[in-house]
Short mmCIF file of C-alpha atoms in Angstrom, two decimals:
data_model
loop_
_atom_site.label_atom_id
_atom_site.label_comp_id
_atom_site.label_asym_id
_atom_site.label_seq_id
_atom_site.Cartn_x
_atom_site.Cartn_y
_atom_site.Cartn_z
CA MET U 280 -29.40 -6.49 -47.98
CA ASN U 281 -30.67 -2.80 -48.32
CA ASP U 282 -28.24 -1.64 -50.16
CA PHE U 283 -27.87 -3.28 -53.81
CA THR U 284 -26.66 0.05 -55.67
CA PRO U 285 -24.18 -0.66 -57.13
CA PRO U 286 -21.13 0.55 -56.36
CA VAL U 287 -19.39 1.00 -60.20
CA ALA U 288 -20.60 2.17 -63.08
CA ARG U 289 -19.38 -0.25 -65.93
CA PRO U 290 -21.13 -3.49 -66.31
CA LEU U 291 -19.62 -6.09 -64.40
CA ARG U 292 -18.53 -9.51 -65.26
CA LEU U 293 -18.95 -11.96 -62.71
CA LEU U 294 -17.22 -15.90 -62.81
CA ALA U 295 -19.01 -18.99 -61.52
CA PHE U 296 -15.85 -21.16 -61.48
CA GLY U 297 -17.47 -24.87 -59.85
CA ASP U 298 -18.89 -27.85 -60.36
CA SER U 299 -22.41 -29.85 -62.11
CA LEU U 300 -24.14 -27.70 -58.97
CA THR U 301 -22.73 -24.35 -61.00
CA ALA U 302 -23.22 -26.06 -64.48
CA GLY U 303 -27.24 -26.66 -63.89
CA TRP U 304 -26.63 -30.65 -64.30
CA GLY U 305 -29.87 -32.03 -65.38
CA LEU U 306 -31.58 -29.30 -65.88
CA PRO U 307 -32.06 -26.52 -68.67
CA PRO U 308 -29.67 -24.10 -69.75
CA GLU U 309 -31.87 -21.20 -68.86
CA ALA U 310 -31.80 -23.10 -65.23
CA ALA U 311 -28.41 -23.36 -64.31
CA PHE U 312 -27.16 -21.39 -61.41
CA PRO U 313 -25.28 -18.88 -62.87
CA VAL U 314 -28.37 -16.97 -65.42
CA VAL U 315 -30.46 -17.66 -61.91
CA LEU U 316 -27.84 -15.53 -60.21
CA GLU U 317 -28.10 -13.09 -63.77
CA ARG U 318 -31.01 -12.55 -63.90
CA GLN U 319 -31.89 -11.85 -60.14
CA LEU U 320 -28.76 -9.26 -59.66
CA ARG U 321 -30.39 -7.34 -62.73
CA ALA U 322 -33.82 -7.48 -60.56
CA ALA U 323 -31.80 -5.24 -58.35
CA GLY U 324 -31.01 -3.27 -60.91
CA TRP U 325 -27.22 -4.67 -61.17
CA ASP U 326 -25.58 -4.16 -64.76
CA VAL U 327 -23.57 -7.67 -64.47
CA ALA U 328 -22.95 -10.80 -66.12
CA VAL U 329 -22.34 -13.94 -64.61
CA VAL U 330 -20.40 -16.64 -66.84
CA ASN U 331 -21.64 -20.28 -66.19
CA ALA U 332 -17.59 -21.55 -65.85
CA GLY U 333 -18.86 -24.72 -64.27
CA VAL U 334 -17.96 -28.66 -65.07
CA SER U 335 -20.20 -31.19 -63.82
CA GLY U 336 -18.00 -34.06 -61.81
CA ASP U 337 -15.12 -31.40 -61.77
CA THR U 338 -12.75 -31.67 -58.08
CA THR U 339 -10.91 -29.52 -56.56
CA THR U 340 -7.54 -30.18 -58.64
CA GLY U 341 -9.85 -30.84 -62.01
CA GLY U 342 -10.46 -27.18 -60.77
CA LEU U 343 -6.79 -26.05 -60.33
CA ASN U 344 -5.81 -27.40 -64.04
CA ARG U 345 -8.25 -24.80 -65.73
CA LEU U 346 -7.92 -22.15 -63.75
CA PRO U 347 -5.04 -20.17 -64.93
CA TRP U 348 -6.44 -20.08 -68.58
CA LEU U 349 -9.34 -18.51 -66.96
CA LEU U 350 -7.10 -15.82 -65.50
CA GLU U 351 -5.91 -14.46 -68.91
CA GLU U 352 -9.45 -13.10 -69.27
CA ARG U 353 -10.51 -9.44 -67.19
CA TRP U 354 -12.84 -11.22 -64.75
CA ASP U 355 -14.46 -7.91 -61.45
CA ALA U 356 -15.09 -10.78 -59.51
CA ALA U 357 -15.46 -14.93 -58.68
CA ILE U 358 -17.36 -17.52 -57.16
CA LEU U 359 -15.44 -20.39 -56.90
CA GLU U 360 -17.70 -22.66 -56.00
CA LEU U 361 -15.63 -26.68 -55.64
CA GLY U 362 -15.47 -29.28 -53.32
CA ALA U 363 -18.35 -31.51 -53.14
CA ASN U 364 -17.22 -33.85 -56.06
CA ASP U 365 -13.99 -34.28 -53.53
CA MET U 366 -16.23 -34.98 -50.82
CA LEU U 367 -18.21 -38.00 -52.27
CA ARG U 368 -14.95 -39.88 -53.99
CA GLY U 369 -13.29 -39.45 -49.73
CA GLU U 370 -10.62 -37.03 -51.35
CA ASP U 371 -8.27 -35.90 -48.23
CA PRO U 372 -9.14 -32.86 -47.10
CA ALA U 373 -5.88 -31.15 -46.91
CA ILE U 374 -5.56 -31.74 -50.69
CA VAL U 375 -9.01 -29.97 -50.83
CA GLU U 376 -7.81 -27.53 -49.40
CA ALA U 377 -4.19 -27.02 -51.07
CA ASN U 378 -6.22 -26.73 -54.09
CA LEU U 379 -8.79 -24.73 -53.11
CA ALA U 380 -5.56 -22.09 -50.84
CA SER U 381 -3.91 -22.32 -54.83
CA MET U 382 -7.29 -21.04 -56.89
CA LEU U 383 -7.72 -18.49 -54.18
CA GLU U 384 -4.52 -17.72 -54.69
CA LEU U 385 -4.30 -17.30 -58.57
CA PHE U 386 -7.46 -14.69 -57.55
CA ARG U 387 -5.59 -12.67 -55.48
CA GLN U 388 -2.63 -12.09 -57.57
CA LYS U 389 -4.84 -10.69 -60.28
CA GLY U 390 -6.99 -8.52 -58.08
CA VAL U 391 -10.53 -10.76 -58.34
CA PRO U 392 -12.41 -10.76 -55.10
CA VAL U 393 -13.99 -14.14 -54.80
CA LEU U 394 -17.46 -15.63 -53.02
CA LEU U 395 -16.21 -18.83 -51.48
CA ALA U 396 -19.22 -21.28 -51.39
CA GLY U 397 -18.59 -23.86 -48.74
CA MET U 398 -19.85 -27.28 -48.88
CA LEU U 399 -20.35 -30.10 -46.35
CA SER U 400 -19.88 -32.85 -45.75
CA LEU U 401 -21.93 -36.29 -46.11
CA ALA U 402 -21.74 -37.63 -42.52
CA ASN U 403 -21.48 -41.31 -43.66
CA PHE U 404 -17.37 -40.53 -44.08
CA GLY U 405 -16.92 -40.34 -40.48
CA GLU U 406 -16.68 -37.54 -37.65
CA ASP U 407 -12.92 -37.06 -38.00
CA TYR U 408 -13.40 -36.83 -41.80
CA THR U 409 -16.45 -34.31 -41.86
CA ARG U 410 -14.70 -32.51 -38.87
CA GLU U 411 -11.17 -31.88 -40.95
CA PHE U 412 -14.01 -31.63 -44.75
CA ASN U 413 -15.86 -28.85 -43.13
CA GLY U 414 -13.55 -26.53 -41.54
CA ILE U 415 -11.86 -26.26 -44.56
CA TYR U 416 -14.04 -23.49 -45.99
CA PRO U 417 -14.51 -21.19 -42.88
CA ARG U 418 -10.38 -21.50 -42.42
CA LEU U 419 -9.49 -20.07 -46.12
CA ALA U 420 -12.86 -17.87 -46.23
CA GLU U 421 -10.36 -15.92 -43.18
CA GLU U 422 -7.06 -16.32 -44.61
CA PHE U 423 -8.00 -14.82 -47.88
CA ASP U 424 -10.18 -12.92 -46.82
CA ALA U 425 -13.26 -13.95 -49.10
CA VAL U 426 -16.94 -12.85 -48.47
CA ALA U 427 -18.00 -16.84 -46.88
CA TYR U 428 -20.95 -18.30 -48.04
CA PRO U 429 -20.85 -20.92 -45.77
CA PHE U 430 -22.75 -23.70 -47.53
CA PHE U 431 -23.79 -23.56 -51.29
CA LEU U 432 -26.70 -25.91 -51.11
CA GLU U 433 -28.07 -23.87 -48.00
CA GLY U 434 -31.67 -24.79 -47.70
CA VAL U 435 -32.01 -26.73 -50.36
CA ALA U 436 -30.12 -30.35 -49.17
CA GLY U 437 -31.90 -32.76 -48.40
CA ASP U 438 -34.96 -31.61 -49.91
CA PRO U 439 -36.98 -33.51 -51.82
CA ALA U 440 -39.31 -30.77 -53.30
CA LEU U 441 -35.91 -29.11 -54.79
CA ASN U 442 -33.93 -31.91 -55.72
CA LEU U 443 -33.54 -34.48 -58.79
CA PRO U 444 -33.87 -37.52 -57.89
CA ASP U 445 -30.78 -38.61 -58.32
CA GLY U 446 -31.07 -36.45 -53.82
CA LEU U 447 -27.81 -34.54 -54.93
CA HIS U 448 -28.78 -32.02 -57.28
CA PRO U 449 -30.77 -29.05 -57.00
CA ASN U 450 -33.96 -28.86 -59.41
CA GLN U 451 -35.40 -25.67 -60.81
CA GLN U 452 -36.78 -24.56 -57.72
CA GLY U 453 -33.52 -25.27 -55.63
CA ILE U 454 -31.90 -23.43 -57.51
CA GLU U 455 -34.12 -20.21 -57.32
CA GLN U 456 -33.55 -20.43 -53.81
CA ILE U 457 -29.65 -21.03 -53.71
CA ALA U 458 -29.49 -18.31 -56.03
CA GLU U 459 -31.94 -16.45 -53.61
CA ARG U 460 -29.92 -16.90 -50.53
CA ILE U 461 -26.95 -16.56 -51.69
CA LEU U 462 -28.03 -13.30 -53.97
CA PRO U 463 -26.95 -10.56 -50.11
CA LYS U 464 -23.30 -12.20 -50.04
CA VAL U 465 -23.26 -12.25 -54.19
CA VAL U 466 -24.13 -7.75 -53.69
CA GLU U 467 -21.58 -7.72 -50.70
CA LEU U 468 -18.83 -9.36 -53.48
CA LEU U 469 -19.52 -7.18 -55.96
CA LYS U 470 -19.54 -4.32 -53.50
CA ARG U 471 -15.11 -5.15 -53.55
CA VAL U 472 -14.87 -4.57 -56.84
CA LYS U 473 -12.39 -1.60 -57.70
#
């Protein structure tokens, strides 16, 4: 986290591609993750626009369906944050992994470096499901040479002070913490931009 110096002089476009956790469900627009992250990046000296491509309720299947048209635009880098809704619905981890792999391949074909923001399974799905689901993100990050952030809700999940009353979505303070925690990995991602 020492060297925040941007590697390129031009303004950068960072795609924040995800579900309600990215979209900012239940929050005012200025409190959504992409807006907060952009503010923190700019404070650290980065000329970057973080574009909110979060869709509340989206699954990896929905993401895979909508990604190709988003990739018709030019992006310098992307954060891929999907899988929570698949897990909450008990979706087969093999399908989740295949969808995420397909999205990572689409990014790779376009030359867009990716930060893969991981999700962890709730314990009530059982040990087998939890093990299979939780193994998806580290495996794919390695396979596709993505910047890995193991758990998007790290330090926020389960803390009533940092979540909305539903217990699933971060409140404004929670989003601030998520952006602050993920910032060094986002900087690592942006340093991959050519």
